[in-house]
mmCIF file of C-alpha atoms in Angstrom:
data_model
loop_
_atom_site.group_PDB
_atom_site.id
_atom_site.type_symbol
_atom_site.label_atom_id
_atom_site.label_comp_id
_atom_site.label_asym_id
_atom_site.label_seq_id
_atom_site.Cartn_x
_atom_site.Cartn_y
_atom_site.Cartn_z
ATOM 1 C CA UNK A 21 28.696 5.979 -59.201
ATOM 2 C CA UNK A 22 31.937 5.419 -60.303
ATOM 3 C CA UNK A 23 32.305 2.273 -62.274
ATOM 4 C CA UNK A 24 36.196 0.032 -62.110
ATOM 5 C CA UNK A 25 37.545 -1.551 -65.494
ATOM 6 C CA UNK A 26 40.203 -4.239 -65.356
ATOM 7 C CA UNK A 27 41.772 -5.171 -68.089
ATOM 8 C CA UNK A 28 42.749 -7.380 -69.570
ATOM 9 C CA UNK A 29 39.994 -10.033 -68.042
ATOM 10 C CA UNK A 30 42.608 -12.678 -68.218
ATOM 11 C CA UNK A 31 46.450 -13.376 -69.162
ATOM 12 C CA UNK A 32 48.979 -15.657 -69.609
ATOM 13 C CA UNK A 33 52.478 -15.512 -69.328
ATOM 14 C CA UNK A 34 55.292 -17.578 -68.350
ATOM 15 C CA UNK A 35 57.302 -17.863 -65.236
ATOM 16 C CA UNK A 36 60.236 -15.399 -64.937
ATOM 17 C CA UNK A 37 58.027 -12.636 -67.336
ATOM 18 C CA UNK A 38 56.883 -9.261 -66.474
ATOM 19 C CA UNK A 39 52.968 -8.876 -66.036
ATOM 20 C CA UNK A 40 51.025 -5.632 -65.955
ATOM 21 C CA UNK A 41 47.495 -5.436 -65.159
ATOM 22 C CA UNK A 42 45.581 -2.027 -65.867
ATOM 23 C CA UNK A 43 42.494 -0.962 -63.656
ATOM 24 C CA UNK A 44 40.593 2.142 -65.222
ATOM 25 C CA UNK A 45 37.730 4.548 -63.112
ATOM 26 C CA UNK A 46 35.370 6.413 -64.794
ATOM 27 C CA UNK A 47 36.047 9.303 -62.687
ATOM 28 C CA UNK A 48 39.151 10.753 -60.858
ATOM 29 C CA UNK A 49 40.075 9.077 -57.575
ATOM 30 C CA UNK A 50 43.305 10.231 -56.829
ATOM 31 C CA UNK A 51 45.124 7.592 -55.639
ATOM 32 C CA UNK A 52 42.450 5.848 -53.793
ATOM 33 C CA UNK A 53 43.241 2.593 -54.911
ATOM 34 C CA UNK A 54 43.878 -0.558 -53.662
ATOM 35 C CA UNK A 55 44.428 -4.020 -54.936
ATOM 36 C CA UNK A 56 43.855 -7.938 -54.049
ATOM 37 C CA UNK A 57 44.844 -10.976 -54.751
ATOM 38 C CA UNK A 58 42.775 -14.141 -54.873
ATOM 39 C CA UNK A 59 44.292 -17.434 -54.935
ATOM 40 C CA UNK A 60 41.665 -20.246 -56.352
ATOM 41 C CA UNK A 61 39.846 -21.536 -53.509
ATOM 42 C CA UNK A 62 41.057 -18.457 -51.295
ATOM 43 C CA UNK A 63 40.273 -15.487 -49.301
ATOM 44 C CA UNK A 64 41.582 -12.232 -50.878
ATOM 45 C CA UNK A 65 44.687 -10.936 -50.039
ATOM 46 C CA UNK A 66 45.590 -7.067 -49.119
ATOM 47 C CA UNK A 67 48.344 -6.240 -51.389
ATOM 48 C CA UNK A 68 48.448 -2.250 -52.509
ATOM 49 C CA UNK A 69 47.206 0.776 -51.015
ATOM 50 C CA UNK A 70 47.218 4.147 -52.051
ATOM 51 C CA UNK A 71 47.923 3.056 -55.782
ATOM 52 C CA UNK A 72 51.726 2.279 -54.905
ATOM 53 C CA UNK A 73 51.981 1.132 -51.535
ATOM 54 C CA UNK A 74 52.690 -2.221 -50.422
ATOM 55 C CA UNK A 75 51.376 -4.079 -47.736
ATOM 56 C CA UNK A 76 53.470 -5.436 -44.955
ATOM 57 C CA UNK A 77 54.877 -8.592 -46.119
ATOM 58 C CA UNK A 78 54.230 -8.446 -49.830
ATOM 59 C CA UNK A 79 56.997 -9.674 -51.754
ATOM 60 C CA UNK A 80 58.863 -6.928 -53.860
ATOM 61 C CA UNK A 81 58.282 -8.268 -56.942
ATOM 62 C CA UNK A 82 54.260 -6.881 -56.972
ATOM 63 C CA UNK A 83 54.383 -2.726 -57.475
ATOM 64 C CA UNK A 84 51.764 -0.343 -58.365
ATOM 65 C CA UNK A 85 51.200 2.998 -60.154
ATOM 66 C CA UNK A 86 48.641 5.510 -61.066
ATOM 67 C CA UNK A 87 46.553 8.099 -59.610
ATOM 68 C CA UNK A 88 43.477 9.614 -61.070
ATOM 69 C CA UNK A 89 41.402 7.455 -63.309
ATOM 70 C CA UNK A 90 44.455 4.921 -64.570
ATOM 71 C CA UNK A 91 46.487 2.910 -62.379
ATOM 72 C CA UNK A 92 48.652 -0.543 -63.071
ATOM 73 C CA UNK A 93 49.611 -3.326 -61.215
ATOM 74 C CA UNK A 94 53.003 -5.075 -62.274
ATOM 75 C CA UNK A 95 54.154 -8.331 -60.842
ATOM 76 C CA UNK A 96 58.163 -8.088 -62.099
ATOM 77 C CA UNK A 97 59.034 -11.381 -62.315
ATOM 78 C CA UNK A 98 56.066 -13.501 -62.297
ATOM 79 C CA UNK A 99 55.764 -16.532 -59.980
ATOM 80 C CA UNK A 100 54.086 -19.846 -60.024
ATOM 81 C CA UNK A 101 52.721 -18.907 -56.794
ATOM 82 C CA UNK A 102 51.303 -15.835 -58.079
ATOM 83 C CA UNK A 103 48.587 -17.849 -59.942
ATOM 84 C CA UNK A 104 45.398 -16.128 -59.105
ATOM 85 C CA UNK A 105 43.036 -14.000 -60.037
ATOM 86 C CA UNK A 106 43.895 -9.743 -58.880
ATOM 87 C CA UNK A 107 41.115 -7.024 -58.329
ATOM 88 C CA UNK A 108 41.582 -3.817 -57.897
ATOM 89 C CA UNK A 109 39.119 -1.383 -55.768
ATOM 90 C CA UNK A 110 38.792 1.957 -55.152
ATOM 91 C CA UNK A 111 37.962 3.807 -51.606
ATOM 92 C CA UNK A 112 37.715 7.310 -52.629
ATOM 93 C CA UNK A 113 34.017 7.576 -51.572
ATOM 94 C CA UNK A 114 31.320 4.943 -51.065
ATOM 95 C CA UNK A 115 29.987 2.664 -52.869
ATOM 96 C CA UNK A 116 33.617 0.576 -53.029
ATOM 97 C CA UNK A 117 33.513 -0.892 -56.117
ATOM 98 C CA UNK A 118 35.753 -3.407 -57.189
ATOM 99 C CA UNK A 119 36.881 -4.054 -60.779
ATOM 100 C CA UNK A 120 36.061 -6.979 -62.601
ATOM 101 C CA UNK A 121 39.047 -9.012 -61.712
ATOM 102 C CA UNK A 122 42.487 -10.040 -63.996
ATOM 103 C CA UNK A 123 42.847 -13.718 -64.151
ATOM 104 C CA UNK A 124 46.760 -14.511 -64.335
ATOM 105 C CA UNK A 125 47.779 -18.035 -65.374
ATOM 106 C CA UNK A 126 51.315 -19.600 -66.028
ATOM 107 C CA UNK A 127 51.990 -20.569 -69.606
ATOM 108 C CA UNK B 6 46.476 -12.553 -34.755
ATOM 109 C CA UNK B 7 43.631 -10.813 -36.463
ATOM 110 C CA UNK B 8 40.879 -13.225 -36.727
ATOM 111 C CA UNK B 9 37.367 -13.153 -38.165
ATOM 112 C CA UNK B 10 34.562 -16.016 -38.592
ATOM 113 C CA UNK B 11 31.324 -15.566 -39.850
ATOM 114 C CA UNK B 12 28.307 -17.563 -39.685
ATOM 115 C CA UNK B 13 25.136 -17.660 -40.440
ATOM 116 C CA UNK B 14 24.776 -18.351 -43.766
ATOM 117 C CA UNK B 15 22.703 -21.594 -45.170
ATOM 118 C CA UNK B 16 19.663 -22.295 -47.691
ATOM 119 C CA UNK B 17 17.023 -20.019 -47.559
ATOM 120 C CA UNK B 18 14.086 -19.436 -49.662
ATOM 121 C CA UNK B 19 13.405 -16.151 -52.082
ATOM 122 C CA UNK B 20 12.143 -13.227 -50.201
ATOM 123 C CA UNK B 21 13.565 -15.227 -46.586
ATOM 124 C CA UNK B 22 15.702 -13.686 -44.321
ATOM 125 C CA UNK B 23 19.327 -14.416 -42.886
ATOM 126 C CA UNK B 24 21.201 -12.964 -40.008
ATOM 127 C CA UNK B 25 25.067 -13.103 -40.592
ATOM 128 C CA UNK B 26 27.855 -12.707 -37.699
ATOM 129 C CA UNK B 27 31.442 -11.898 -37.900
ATOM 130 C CA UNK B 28 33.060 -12.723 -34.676
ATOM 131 C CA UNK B 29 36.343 -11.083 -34.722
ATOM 132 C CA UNK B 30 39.374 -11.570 -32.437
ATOM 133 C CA UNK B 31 42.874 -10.634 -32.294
ATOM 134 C CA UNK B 32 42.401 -6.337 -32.388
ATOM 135 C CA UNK B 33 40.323 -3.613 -30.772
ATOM 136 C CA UNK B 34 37.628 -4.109 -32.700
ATOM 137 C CA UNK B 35 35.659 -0.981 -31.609
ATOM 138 C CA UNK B 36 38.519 0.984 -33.301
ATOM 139 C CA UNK B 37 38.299 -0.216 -37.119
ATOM 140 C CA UNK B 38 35.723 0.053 -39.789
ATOM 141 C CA UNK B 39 34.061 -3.147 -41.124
ATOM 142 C CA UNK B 40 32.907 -4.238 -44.593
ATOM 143 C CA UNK B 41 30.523 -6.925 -46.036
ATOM 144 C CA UNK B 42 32.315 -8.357 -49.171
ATOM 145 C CA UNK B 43 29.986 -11.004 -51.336
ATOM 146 C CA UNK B 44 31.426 -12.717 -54.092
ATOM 147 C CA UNK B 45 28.737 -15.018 -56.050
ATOM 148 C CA UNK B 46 29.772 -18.726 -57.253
ATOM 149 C CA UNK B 47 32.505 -18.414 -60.049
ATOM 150 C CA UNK B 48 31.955 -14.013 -59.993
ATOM 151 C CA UNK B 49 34.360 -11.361 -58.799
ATOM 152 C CA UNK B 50 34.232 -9.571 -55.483
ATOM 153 C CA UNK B 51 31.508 -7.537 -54.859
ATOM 154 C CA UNK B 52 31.072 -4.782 -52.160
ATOM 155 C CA UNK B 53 28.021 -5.140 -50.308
ATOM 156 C CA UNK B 54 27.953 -2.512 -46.710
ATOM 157 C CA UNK B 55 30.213 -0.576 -44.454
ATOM 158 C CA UNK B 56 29.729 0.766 -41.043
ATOM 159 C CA UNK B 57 32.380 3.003 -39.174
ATOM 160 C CA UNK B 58 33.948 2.219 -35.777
ATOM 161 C CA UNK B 59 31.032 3.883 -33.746
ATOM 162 C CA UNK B 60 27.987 3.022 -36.361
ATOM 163 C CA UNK B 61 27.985 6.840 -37.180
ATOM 164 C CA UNK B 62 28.136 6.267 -40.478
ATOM 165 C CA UNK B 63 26.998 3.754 -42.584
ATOM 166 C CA UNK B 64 26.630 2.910 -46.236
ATOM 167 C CA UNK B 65 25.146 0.192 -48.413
ATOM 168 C CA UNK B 66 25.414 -0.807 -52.487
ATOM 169 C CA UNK B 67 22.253 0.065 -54.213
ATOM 170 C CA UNK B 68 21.835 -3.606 -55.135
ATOM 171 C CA UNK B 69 20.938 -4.438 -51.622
ATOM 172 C CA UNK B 70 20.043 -0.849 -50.451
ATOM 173 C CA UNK B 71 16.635 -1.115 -48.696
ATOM 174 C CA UNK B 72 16.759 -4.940 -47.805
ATOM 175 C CA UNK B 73 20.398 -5.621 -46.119
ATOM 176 C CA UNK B 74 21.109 -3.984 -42.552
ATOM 177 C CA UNK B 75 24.588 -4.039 -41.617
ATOM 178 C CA UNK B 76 24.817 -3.509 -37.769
ATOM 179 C CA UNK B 77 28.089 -3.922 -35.106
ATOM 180 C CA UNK B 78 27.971 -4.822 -31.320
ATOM 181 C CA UNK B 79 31.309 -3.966 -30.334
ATOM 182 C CA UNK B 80 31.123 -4.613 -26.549
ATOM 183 C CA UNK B 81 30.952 -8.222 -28.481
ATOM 184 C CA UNK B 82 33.317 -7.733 -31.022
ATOM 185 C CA UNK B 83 31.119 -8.866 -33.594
ATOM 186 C CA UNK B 84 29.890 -7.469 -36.795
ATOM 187 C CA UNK B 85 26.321 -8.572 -38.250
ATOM 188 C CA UNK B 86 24.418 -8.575 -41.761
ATOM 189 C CA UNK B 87 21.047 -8.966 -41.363
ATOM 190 C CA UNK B 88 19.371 -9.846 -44.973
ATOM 191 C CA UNK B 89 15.276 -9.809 -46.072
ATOM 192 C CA UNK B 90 13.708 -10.027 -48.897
ATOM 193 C CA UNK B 91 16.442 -12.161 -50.239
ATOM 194 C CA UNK B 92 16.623 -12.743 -54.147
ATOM 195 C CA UNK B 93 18.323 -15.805 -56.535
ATOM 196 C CA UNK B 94 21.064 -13.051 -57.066
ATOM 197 C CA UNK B 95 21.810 -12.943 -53.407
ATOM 198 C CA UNK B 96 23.328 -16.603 -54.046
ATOM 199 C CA UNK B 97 27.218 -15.706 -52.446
ATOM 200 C CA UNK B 98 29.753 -16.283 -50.079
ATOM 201 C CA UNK B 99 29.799 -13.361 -47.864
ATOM 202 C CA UNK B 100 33.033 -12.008 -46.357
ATOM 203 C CA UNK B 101 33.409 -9.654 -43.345
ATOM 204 C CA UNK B 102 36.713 -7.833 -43.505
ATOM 205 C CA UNK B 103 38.336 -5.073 -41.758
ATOM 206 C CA UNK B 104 38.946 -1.499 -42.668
ATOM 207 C CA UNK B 105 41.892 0.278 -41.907
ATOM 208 C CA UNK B 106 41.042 3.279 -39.831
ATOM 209 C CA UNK B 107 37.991 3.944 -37.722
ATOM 210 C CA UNK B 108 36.178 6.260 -39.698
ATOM 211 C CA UNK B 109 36.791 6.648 -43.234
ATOM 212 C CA UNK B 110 36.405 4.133 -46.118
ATOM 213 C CA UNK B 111 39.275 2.180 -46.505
ATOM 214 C CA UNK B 112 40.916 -0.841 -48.581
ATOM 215 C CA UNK B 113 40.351 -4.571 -46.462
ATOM 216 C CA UNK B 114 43.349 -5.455 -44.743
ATOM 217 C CA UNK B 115 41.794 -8.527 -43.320
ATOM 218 C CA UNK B 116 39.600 -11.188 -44.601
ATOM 219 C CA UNK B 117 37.438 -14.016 -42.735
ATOM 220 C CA UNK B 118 36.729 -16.959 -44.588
ATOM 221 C CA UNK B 119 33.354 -16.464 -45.820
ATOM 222 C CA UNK B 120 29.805 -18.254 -45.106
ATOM 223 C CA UNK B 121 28.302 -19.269 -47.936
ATOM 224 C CA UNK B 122 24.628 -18.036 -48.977
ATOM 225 C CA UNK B 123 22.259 -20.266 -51.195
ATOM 226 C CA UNK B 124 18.782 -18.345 -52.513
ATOM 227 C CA UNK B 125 16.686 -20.855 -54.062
ATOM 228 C CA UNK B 126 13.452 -23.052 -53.564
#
């Protein structure tokens, strides 16, 4: 099966700053890719699709980029709301396996 | 407004059995994929079943391969989980959430709120 790596597990970085959060596969996936976001205490949130696509209603500040086995998810212009922790997941065949998860914290 | 509630979950004993529902509202359910999502206490998300609009197709993650039957009624627009031979590791909340096209795995657009799963004696 093919196996998700986040890294880094957890960051922290102040308000205004540019955050990038890397998601590796262990094999090719094109750009079947998606990420969340999970506020503490929350349901996940549908962000990204297709490595770069945003959701309806996602602020413009959240992008994403990849295809193949590396991928990255940059919030420009991080936000006090956008304490949480993000995982990324990949859909290009079954089983759907999530990565580990990037907690992102405000300094 | 898409909805989805689950229930179901409670305190059950290792190697017991659980039936979750997901009743879901809001969409033509008997058009969209489904997904069971667990994510144990403090843990990351972890990907647990998916059946297709029509139950054609059907998959499960080896961890509860052989014990966890995902199943859909969809002239009730509901979505179930029905879990034997439950194990300490089964300890989660469990999340039903919605795929994005009838027949092909998909990301989760939406999300219910989870019923939480306890595995202990």
């Amino acid at each position: 099966d093919i196996q998700m790596t986040q890294s880094p597990s957890s960051l922290s970085a102040s308000v205004g700053d540019r955050v990038t959060i890397t998601c590796r596969a262990s094999q090719g996936i094109s750009n079947y890719l998606a990420w969340y976001q999970q506020k503490p205490g929350k349901v996940p949130k549908f962000l990204i699709y297709g490595a770069s696509t945003l959701q309806s209603g996602v602020p413009s500040r959240f992008s994403g980029s990849g295809s193949g086995t590396d991928f990255t998810l940059t919030i420009s212009g991080l936000q006090p709301e956008d304490v949480a922790t993000y995982y990324c997941q990949k859909y290009y065949s079954a089983p759907l396996a999530f990565g580990g998860g990037t907690k992102v914290e405000i300094k | 407004e898409v909805q989805l509630v689950e229930s179901g979950g409670g305190l059950v004993q290792p190697g017991g059995s659980l039936r979750l529902s997901c009743a879901a509202s809001g969409f033509a359910f008997s058009s969209y994929s489904m997904n069971w999502v667990r994510q144990a206490p403090g843990k990351g998300l972890e990907w647990v079943s998916y059946i297709s609009s029509t139950s054609s197709t059907i998959y499960y993650a080896d961890s509860v391969k052989g014990r966890f039957t995902i199943s859909r009624d969809n002239a009730k627009n509901s979505l179930y989980l029905q879990m034997n031979s439950l194990r300490d590791e089964d300890t989660a909340v469990y999340y039903c959430a919605r795929g994005r096209a009838a027949a092909v795995v998909t990301p989760n657009d939406y999300w219910g709120q989870g019923t939480l799963v306890t595995v202990s004696s």
